[in-house]
């Protein structure tokens, strides 16, 4: 990345800058979608190093180009994610010793601290993607890695629950929460973090061959997913009511799109859990109902996309904080919806329409929907480059 990251920001640092690293990690996942749904897998539910190399060597020019570009995208954005994560952790450490941090704790803005565990949960997912794509023989030791990954996600989950416990404990016992001032959906950030932890914990349910690992994965992922739904539902109702009473906060307006990534993550969690129940526990899973679930989630995402677009356009948000010279760390919240919508389109197309025989894989309709997902993906990449240039000159 050809930008200079600021150092020793102190009180000028915002935990929302973790979203810059989160967005880069999400784009890493978006490039993995190409490999996941286009490369056939021989020994695992997902394509591994050997599968990808074989397809690259034996496939036509189109496959070679797509796989090569996916490799480059994964490498670049994984590097960008790690670099921004390290920078955030360093600046966050300095921020905790500043007056700005002390002023944040005990106020409604302390919910921004959940951006930290949210991003670290993404880091674990990025690590698994790098292992599957570039590490030969990974699947031979994967049953040992699944418990370690779940422990890592639980450690991040403990951090998130502790931060959230401090917030709810203060709000419910000290009664100093000004709900009317939360005229945005920024308070749904904890739901985003908990859902990200839940989807990571659900991965072994879909891919492990050990029944005990699958059951533990199902339980833990369900806990964080349900907690995310409860927390998100509460804050969604309070946020919408506050916005109806006072209008939406112009600075926090991108939070209107936070529902989009939350739904994508919950959708993937449910798909993984369904796979685990069907293939590892011998039960009857959702079947064609998975298509309905993904379709409902996609439709809700489009609805929130339209609502958020109306508000952002009326406030001139893009002209001020994206194309203009004003800087707000919260602008990075625009990246996650783009990544999430692209990923959801891939899942809806492949796990929904193709899997149930509604459309042919690699047919005209397939490439129309996949092309839309790629268009959203590259628009999001352009957004990331613009925001990084604006914030990290």
Short mmCIF file of C-alpha atoms in Angstrom, two decimals:
data_model
loop_
_atom_site.label_atom_id
_atom_site.label_comp_id
_atom_site.label_asym_id
_atom_site.label_seq_id
_atom_site.Cartn_x
_atom_site.Cartn_y
_atom_site.Cartn_z
CA UNK A 1 0.00 0.00 0.00
CA UNK A 2 1.57 3.26 -1.13
CA UNK A 3 0.29 5.31 1.79
CA UNK A 4 1.91 6.55 4.97
CA UNK A 5 0.06 5.47 8.09
CA UNK A 6 0.08 8.12 10.84
CA UNK A 7 1.68 7.29 14.17
CA UNK A 8 1.11 8.33 17.77
CA UNK A 9 -2.35 9.73 17.06
CA UNK A 10 -3.36 9.62 20.73
CA UNK A 11 -6.81 11.10 21.25
CA UNK A 12 -7.11 11.77 17.52
CA UNK A 13 -7.35 8.03 16.87
CA UNK A 14 -10.77 6.44 16.46
CA UNK A 15 -11.48 2.71 17.03
CA UNK A 16 -13.58 2.92 13.86
CA UNK A 17 -10.30 2.80 11.94
CA UNK A 18 -10.40 -0.93 12.65
CA UNK A 19 -13.04 -0.95 9.92
CA UNK A 20 -10.33 -0.09 7.38
CA UNK A 21 -8.60 -3.38 8.22
CA UNK A 22 -11.95 -5.15 8.33
CA UNK A 23 -12.82 -4.00 4.83
CA UNK A 24 -9.50 -5.24 3.43
CA UNK A 25 -10.12 -8.60 5.10
CA UNK A 26 -13.59 -8.72 3.62
CA UNK A 27 -12.20 -8.12 0.13
CA UNK A 28 -9.85 -11.06 0.72
CA UNK A 29 -12.95 -13.18 1.34
CA UNK A 30 -14.63 -11.77 -1.77
CA UNK A 31 -11.77 -13.01 -3.98
CA UNK A 32 -11.91 -16.41 -2.30
CA UNK A 33 -15.54 -16.66 -3.45
CA UNK A 34 -14.22 -17.01 -7.01
CA UNK A 35 -12.21 -20.07 -6.04
CA UNK A 36 -14.85 -21.50 -3.74
CA UNK A 37 -17.58 -21.61 -6.37
CA UNK A 38 -15.60 -21.95 -9.61
CA UNK A 39 -12.92 -24.50 -8.70
CA UNK A 40 -14.05 -28.13 -8.15
CA UNK A 41 -12.90 -29.65 -4.84
CA UNK A 42 -11.72 -33.24 -4.57
CA UNK A 43 -11.28 -33.96 -0.86
CA UNK A 44 -12.96 -31.18 1.09
CA UNK A 45 -16.14 -29.05 1.01
CA UNK A 46 -13.99 -26.17 -0.24
CA UNK A 47 -11.21 -26.08 -2.87
CA UNK A 48 -7.70 -26.46 -1.48
CA UNK A 49 -4.22 -25.71 -2.81
CA UNK A 50 -3.99 -28.86 -4.93
CA UNK A 51 -7.46 -28.34 -6.43
CA UNK A 52 -6.69 -24.75 -7.35
CA UNK A 53 -3.30 -25.54 -8.90
CA UNK A 54 -4.75 -28.47 -10.88
CA UNK A 55 -7.59 -26.34 -12.24
CA UNK A 56 -5.15 -23.56 -13.10
CA UNK A 57 -2.85 -25.92 -15.02
CA UNK A 58 -5.58 -27.91 -16.79
CA UNK A 59 -8.20 -25.21 -17.29
CA UNK A 60 -8.64 -22.86 -20.20
CA UNK A 61 -7.51 -19.28 -20.52
CA UNK A 62 -10.58 -18.01 -18.66
CA UNK A 63 -9.91 -20.20 -15.63
CA UNK A 64 -6.23 -19.27 -15.64
CA UNK A 65 -7.06 -15.57 -15.70
CA UNK A 66 -9.71 -15.83 -12.96
CA UNK A 67 -7.56 -17.96 -10.66
CA UNK A 68 -4.52 -15.76 -11.21
CA UNK A 69 -6.52 -12.64 -10.42
CA UNK A 70 -8.05 -14.30 -7.36
CA UNK A 71 -4.57 -15.22 -6.11
CA UNK A 72 -3.37 -11.63 -6.55
CA UNK A 73 -6.48 -10.23 -4.87
CA UNK A 74 -6.17 -12.56 -1.89
CA UNK A 75 -2.46 -11.82 -1.43
CA UNK A 76 -2.81 -8.05 -1.77
CA UNK A 77 -5.83 -7.54 0.45
CA UNK A 78 -4.63 -10.04 3.05
CA UNK A 79 -1.39 -8.03 3.23
CA UNK A 80 -3.37 -4.79 3.45
CA UNK A 81 -5.59 -6.27 6.16
CA UNK A 82 -2.63 -7.38 8.28
CA UNK A 83 -0.79 -4.10 7.86
CA UNK A 84 -3.82 -2.04 8.85
CA UNK A 85 -4.56 -4.42 11.73
CA UNK A 86 -1.05 -4.05 13.15
CA UNK A 87 -1.29 -0.27 12.78
CA UNK A 88 -4.67 -0.21 14.52
CA UNK A 89 -3.49 -2.36 17.41
CA UNK A 90 -0.48 -0.08 17.91
CA UNK A 91 -2.53 3.11 17.75
CA UNK A 92 -5.28 1.59 19.90
CA UNK A 93 -2.70 0.83 22.59
CA UNK A 94 -1.64 4.47 22.61
CA UNK A 95 -5.25 5.62 22.47
CA UNK A 96 -6.05 3.70 25.67
CA UNK A 97 -3.58 5.89 27.54
CA UNK A 98 -5.11 9.12 26.21
CA UNK A 99 -7.75 11.44 27.54
CA UNK A 100 -9.91 10.64 24.52
CA UNK A 101 -10.20 7.02 25.63
CA UNK A 102 -11.14 7.99 29.17
CA UNK A 103 -13.84 10.30 27.82
CA UNK A 104 -15.16 7.56 25.53
CA UNK A 105 -15.54 4.99 28.29
CA UNK A 106 -18.77 5.53 30.15
CA UNK A 107 -20.52 7.14 27.17
CA UNK A 108 -22.60 5.73 24.34
CA UNK A 109 -19.62 6.04 21.97
CA UNK A 110 -17.72 3.29 23.80
CA UNK A 111 -19.61 0.84 21.61
CA UNK A 112 -17.05 1.73 18.92
CA UNK A 113 -14.53 -0.40 20.83
CA UNK A 114 -16.31 -3.50 19.47
CA UNK A 115 -14.66 -2.77 16.12
CA UNK A 116 -11.51 -4.35 17.60
CA UNK A 117 -12.83 -7.88 18.22
CA UNK A 118 -14.87 -7.64 15.02
CA UNK A 119 -11.68 -7.13 13.01
CA UNK A 120 -9.69 -9.79 14.86
CA UNK A 121 -12.42 -12.32 14.10
CA UNK A 122 -12.01 -11.43 10.43
CA UNK A 123 -8.25 -11.95 10.80
CA UNK A 124 -8.79 -15.58 11.81
CA UNK A 125 -10.99 -16.09 8.74
CA UNK A 126 -8.32 -14.51 6.53
CA UNK A 127 -5.74 -16.85 8.04
CA UNK A 128 -7.83 -19.88 7.12
CA UNK A 129 -8.27 -18.62 3.57
CA UNK A 130 -4.52 -18.16 3.18
CA UNK A 131 -3.99 -21.68 4.48
CA UNK A 132 -6.52 -23.28 2.15
CA UNK A 133 -5.30 -21.40 -0.93
CA UNK A 134 -1.53 -21.49 -0.46
CA UNK A 135 -0.65 -24.33 1.96
CA UNK A 136 -0.27 -27.85 0.51
CA UNK A 137 -1.45 -30.71 2.73
CA UNK A 138 -3.54 -28.49 5.00
CA UNK A 139 -6.45 -30.93 5.06
CA UNK A 140 -4.25 -33.64 6.59
CA UNK A 141 -4.03 -31.68 9.84
CA UNK A 142 -7.27 -29.70 9.64
CA UNK A 143 -8.99 -31.73 12.38
CA UNK A 144 -6.30 -30.47 14.75
CA UNK A 145 -6.70 -26.92 13.52
CA UNK A 146 -10.47 -26.72 14.02
CA UNK A 147 -10.30 -26.86 17.85
CA UNK A 148 -7.48 -24.31 17.85
CA UNK A 149 -9.51 -22.01 15.60
CA UNK A 150 -12.53 -22.32 17.86
CA UNK A 151 -10.38 -21.44 20.87
CA UNK A 152 -9.10 -18.38 19.01
CA UNK A 153 -12.63 -17.29 18.15
CA UNK A 154 -13.70 -17.86 21.77
CA UNK A 155 -10.86 -15.64 22.98
CA UNK A 156 -12.01 -12.88 20.64
CA UNK A 157 -15.60 -13.56 21.71
CA UNK A 158 -14.62 -13.16 25.36
CA UNK A 159 -13.12 -9.75 24.56
CA UNK A 160 -16.28 -8.71 22.72
CA UNK A 161 -18.59 -9.96 25.49
CA UNK A 162 -16.53 -8.16 28.14
CA UNK A 163 -16.78 -4.86 26.26
CA UNK A 164 -20.47 -5.41 25.63
CA UNK A 165 -21.00 -6.41 29.26
CA UNK A 166 -19.42 -3.14 30.43
CA UNK A 167 -21.77 -1.22 28.16
CA UNK A 168 -24.98 -3.04 29.09
CA UNK A 169 -24.04 -3.16 32.76
CA UNK A 170 -23.62 0.60 32.86
CA UNK A 171 -26.73 1.30 30.79
CA UNK A 172 -29.01 -1.00 32.79
CA UNK A 173 -27.76 -0.03 36.25
CA UNK A 174 -26.78 3.61 35.98
CA UNK A 175 -29.53 4.80 33.60
CA UNK A 176 -27.31 7.33 31.84
CA UNK A 177 -27.93 6.18 28.29
CA UNK A 178 -29.42 8.89 26.10
CA UNK A 179 -31.27 6.71 23.61
CA UNK A 180 -32.58 9.76 21.78
CA UNK A 181 -29.00 10.72 20.92
CA UNK A 182 -28.40 7.42 19.13
CA UNK A 183 -30.09 8.58 15.93
CA UNK A 184 -28.28 6.04 13.75
CA UNK A 185 -27.68 2.30 13.64
CA UNK A 186 -24.11 2.61 14.92
CA UNK A 187 -25.17 0.84 18.11
CA UNK A 188 -25.59 -2.34 16.04
CA UNK A 189 -21.80 -2.70 15.84
CA UNK A 190 -21.78 -5.29 18.68
CA UNK A 191 -24.24 -7.44 16.71
CA UNK A 192 -21.86 -7.25 13.75
CA UNK A 193 -18.94 -8.38 15.94
CA UNK A 194 -20.86 -11.23 17.57
CA UNK A 195 -22.14 -12.43 14.19
CA UNK A 196 -18.59 -12.43 12.78
CA UNK A 197 -17.42 -14.58 15.68
CA UNK A 198 -20.40 -16.88 15.19
CA UNK A 199 -19.74 -17.47 11.49
CA UNK A 200 -16.14 -18.38 12.25
CA UNK A 201 -17.23 -20.84 14.92
CA UNK A 202 -19.67 -22.40 12.43
CA UNK A 203 -16.94 -23.38 9.94
CA UNK A 204 -16.05 -26.69 11.65
CA UNK A 205 -19.73 -27.68 11.57
CA UNK A 206 -19.61 -27.56 7.79
CA UNK A 207 -16.16 -29.05 7.23
CA UNK A 208 -15.12 -31.29 10.12
CA UNK A 209 -15.45 -35.08 10.01
CA UNK A 210 -15.38 -35.37 13.79
CA UNK A 211 -18.88 -35.50 15.28
CA UNK A 212 -17.80 -33.98 18.59
CA UNK A 213 -16.20 -31.04 16.82
CA UNK A 214 -19.34 -30.54 14.74
CA UNK A 215 -21.63 -30.53 17.79
CA UNK A 216 -19.43 -28.09 19.71
CA UNK A 217 -19.24 -25.88 16.63
CA UNK A 218 -23.03 -25.91 16.26
CA UNK A 219 -23.57 -24.95 19.90
CA UNK A 220 -20.98 -22.18 20.09
CA UNK A 221 -21.87 -20.63 16.75
CA UNK A 222 -25.56 -20.71 17.69
CA UNK A 223 -24.84 -18.88 20.94
CA UNK A 224 -23.03 -16.01 19.24
CA UNK A 225 -25.47 -15.89 16.33
CA UNK A 226 -28.53 -15.72 18.61
CA UNK A 227 -26.83 -13.15 20.85
CA UNK A 228 -26.08 -11.07 17.76
CA UNK A 229 -29.70 -11.29 16.63
CA UNK A 230 -31.04 -10.24 20.04
CA UNK A 231 -28.57 -7.36 20.39
CA UNK A 232 -29.11 -6.24 16.81
CA UNK A 233 -32.89 -6.36 17.01
CA UNK A 234 -32.94 -4.21 20.14
CA UNK A 235 -30.63 -1.59 18.69
CA UNK A 236 -32.40 -1.62 15.33
CA UNK A 237 -35.72 -0.72 16.93
CA UNK A 238 -34.19 1.94 19.19
CA UNK A 239 -32.13 3.40 16.37
CA UNK A 240 -35.01 3.66 13.91
CA UNK A 241 -37.25 5.22 16.55
CA UNK A 242 -34.59 7.79 17.41
CA UNK A 243 -34.06 8.64 13.73
CA UNK A 244 -37.79 9.07 13.22
CA UNK A 245 -37.88 11.48 16.14
CA UNK A 246 -34.73 13.50 15.38
CA UNK A 247 -33.69 12.58 11.81
CA UNK A 248 -30.61 10.49 11.07
CA UNK A 249 -27.17 11.61 12.22
CA UNK A 250 -25.36 12.89 9.07
CA UNK A 251 -21.94 11.67 10.27
CA UNK A 252 -23.19 8.20 11.24
CA UNK A 253 -25.46 7.76 8.23
CA UNK A 254 -23.38 4.86 6.77
CA UNK A 255 -24.51 2.79 9.75
CA UNK A 256 -27.87 2.46 8.01
CA UNK A 257 -26.17 -0.18 5.85
CA UNK A 258 -24.78 -2.21 8.77
CA UNK A 259 -27.73 -4.58 8.50
CA UNK A 260 -26.36 -5.75 5.12
CA UNK A 261 -23.14 -7.38 6.42
CA UNK A 262 -24.90 -8.73 9.50
CA UNK A 263 -27.44 -10.56 7.34
CA UNK A 264 -24.74 -11.96 5.05
CA UNK A 265 -22.81 -13.32 8.03
CA UNK A 266 -25.91 -14.83 9.65
CA UNK A 267 -26.89 -16.34 6.30
CA UNK A 268 -23.49 -18.01 5.88
CA UNK A 269 -23.65 -19.24 9.49
CA UNK A 270 -27.01 -20.91 8.82
CA UNK A 271 -25.75 -22.45 5.57
CA UNK A 272 -22.75 -23.90 7.41
CA UNK A 273 -24.89 -25.22 10.25
CA UNK A 274 -27.33 -26.79 7.80
CA UNK A 275 -24.49 -28.54 6.02
CA UNK A 276 -23.22 -29.88 9.33
CA UNK A 277 -26.63 -31.23 10.32
CA UNK A 278 -27.27 -32.82 6.93
CA UNK A 279 -23.91 -34.42 6.24
CA UNK A 280 -22.47 -35.11 9.68
CA UNK A 281 -25.41 -35.77 11.99
CA UNK A 282 -27.64 -37.59 9.52
CA UNK A 283 -30.54 -35.21 9.96
CA UNK A 284 -32.85 -33.57 7.46
CA UNK A 285 -31.56 -30.08 6.86
CA UNK A 286 -33.22 -27.09 5.29
CA UNK A 287 -32.97 -28.38 1.70
CA UNK A 288 -34.69 -26.01 -0.67
CA UNK A 289 -35.57 -23.80 2.30
CA UNK A 290 -31.97 -22.59 2.16
CA UNK A 291 -32.84 -20.92 -1.13
CA UNK A 292 -35.77 -19.15 0.51
CA UNK A 293 -33.64 -18.00 3.42
CA UNK A 294 -30.94 -16.57 1.17
CA UNK A 295 -33.56 -14.90 -1.02
CA UNK A 296 -35.29 -13.26 1.97
CA UNK A 297 -31.96 -12.04 3.34
CA UNK A 298 -30.95 -10.65 -0.06
CA UNK A 299 -34.26 -8.83 -0.45
CA UNK A 300 -33.94 -7.29 3.03
CA UNK A 301 -30.41 -6.19 2.17
CA UNK A 302 -31.63 -4.50 -1.00
CA UNK A 303 -34.34 -2.72 1.00
CA UNK A 304 -31.82 -1.35 3.51
CA UNK A 305 -29.48 -0.48 0.63
CA UNK A 306 -32.17 1.71 -0.91
CA UNK A 307 -33.12 3.34 2.40
CA UNK A 308 -29.51 4.10 3.22
CA UNK A 309 -28.84 5.41 -0.28
CA UNK A 310 -31.71 7.90 0.01
CA UNK A 311 -30.40 9.24 3.32
CA UNK A 312 -26.73 9.35 2.25
CA UNK A 313 -27.62 11.12 -1.00
CA UNK A 314 -29.76 13.74 0.73
CA UNK A 315 -26.97 14.48 3.18
CA UNK A 316 -24.41 14.60 0.37
CA UNK A 317 -22.32 12.11 2.31
CA UNK A 318 -20.34 10.79 -0.64
CA UNK A 319 -19.52 14.29 -1.83
CA UNK A 320 -18.25 15.24 1.61
CA UNK A 321 -16.54 12.15 3.05
CA UNK A 322 -15.66 10.02 0.01
CA UNK A 323 -15.15 12.28 -3.00
CA UNK A 324 -14.53 15.42 -0.97
CA UNK A 325 -11.81 16.36 1.49
CA UNK A 326 -13.64 15.88 4.80
CA UNK A 327 -12.46 12.86 6.74
CA UNK A 328 -14.49 10.58 9.00
CA UNK A 329 -13.31 7.17 10.17
CA UNK A 330 -16.94 6.10 10.03
CA UNK A 331 -16.79 6.32 6.22
CA UNK A 332 -15.06 2.93 6.27
CA UNK A 333 -18.42 1.51 7.34
CA UNK A 334 -19.38 1.87 3.65
CA UNK A 335 -16.93 -0.88 2.68
CA UNK A 336 -18.49 -3.76 4.60
CA UNK A 337 -21.92 -3.53 2.91
CA UNK A 338 -20.30 -3.69 -0.53
CA UNK A 339 -18.29 -6.77 0.39
CA UNK A 340 -21.31 -8.38 2.08
CA UNK A 341 -23.65 -7.78 -0.85
CA UNK A 342 -21.12 -9.24 -3.29
CA UNK A 343 -20.62 -12.34 -1.11
CA UNK A 344 -24.37 -12.78 -0.63
CA UNK A 345 -24.93 -12.66 -4.39
CA UNK A 346 -22.36 -15.45 -4.80
CA UNK A 347 -24.06 -17.57 -2.14
CA UNK A 348 -27.55 -16.89 -3.48
CA UNK A 349 -26.44 -17.83 -6.99
CA UNK A 350 -24.48 -20.96 -6.09
CA UNK A 351 -25.92 -22.30 -2.81
CA UNK A 352 -29.43 -21.28 -3.81
CA UNK A 353 -30.16 -21.25 -7.52
CA UNK A 354 -27.49 -23.63 -8.86
CA UNK A 355 -27.63 -26.14 -6.02
CA UNK A 356 -31.38 -26.60 -6.46
CA UNK A 357 -31.25 -26.82 -10.25
CA UNK A 358 -32.98 -23.54 -10.99
CA UNK A 359 -30.20 -22.24 -13.24
CA UNK A 360 -27.24 -23.90 -14.96
CA UNK A 361 -23.80 -23.27 -13.57
CA UNK A 362 -21.73 -21.10 -15.92
CA UNK A 363 -24.84 -20.38 -18.02
CA UNK A 364 -26.00 -16.90 -19.15
CA UNK A 365 -28.15 -16.24 -16.06
CA UNK A 366 -25.37 -17.50 -13.81
CA UNK A 367 -22.83 -15.10 -15.30
CA UNK A 368 -25.32 -12.23 -15.18
CA UNK A 369 -25.74 -12.65 -11.42
CA UNK A 370 -22.06 -13.40 -10.86
CA UNK A 371 -21.12 -10.39 -12.98
CA UNK A 372 -23.28 -8.22 -10.74
CA UNK A 373 -21.47 -9.59 -7.68
CA UNK A 374 -18.09 -8.84 -9.29
CA UNK A 375 -19.24 -5.34 -10.27
CA UNK A 376 -20.18 -4.61 -6.65
CA UNK A 377 -16.86 -6.11 -5.53
CA UNK A 378 -14.75 -3.88 -7.78
CA UNK A 379 -16.80 -0.80 -6.90
CA UNK A 380 -15.99 -1.58 -3.27
CA UNK A 381 -12.30 -1.92 -4.13
CA UNK A 382 -12.39 1.52 -5.74
CA UNK A 383 -14.02 2.86 -2.57
CA UNK A 384 -11.25 1.36 -0.42
CA UNK A 385 -8.53 2.91 -2.56
CA UNK A 386 -10.25 6.30 -2.39
CA UNK A 387 -10.73 6.20 1.40
CA UNK A 388 -7.16 5.03 2.01
CA UNK A 389 -5.85 7.86 -0.16
CA UNK A 390 -7.99 10.34 1.75
CA UNK A 391 -7.07 9.13 5.24
CA UNK A 392 -3.52 7.85 4.74
CA UNK A 393 -1.80 10.25 2.38
#
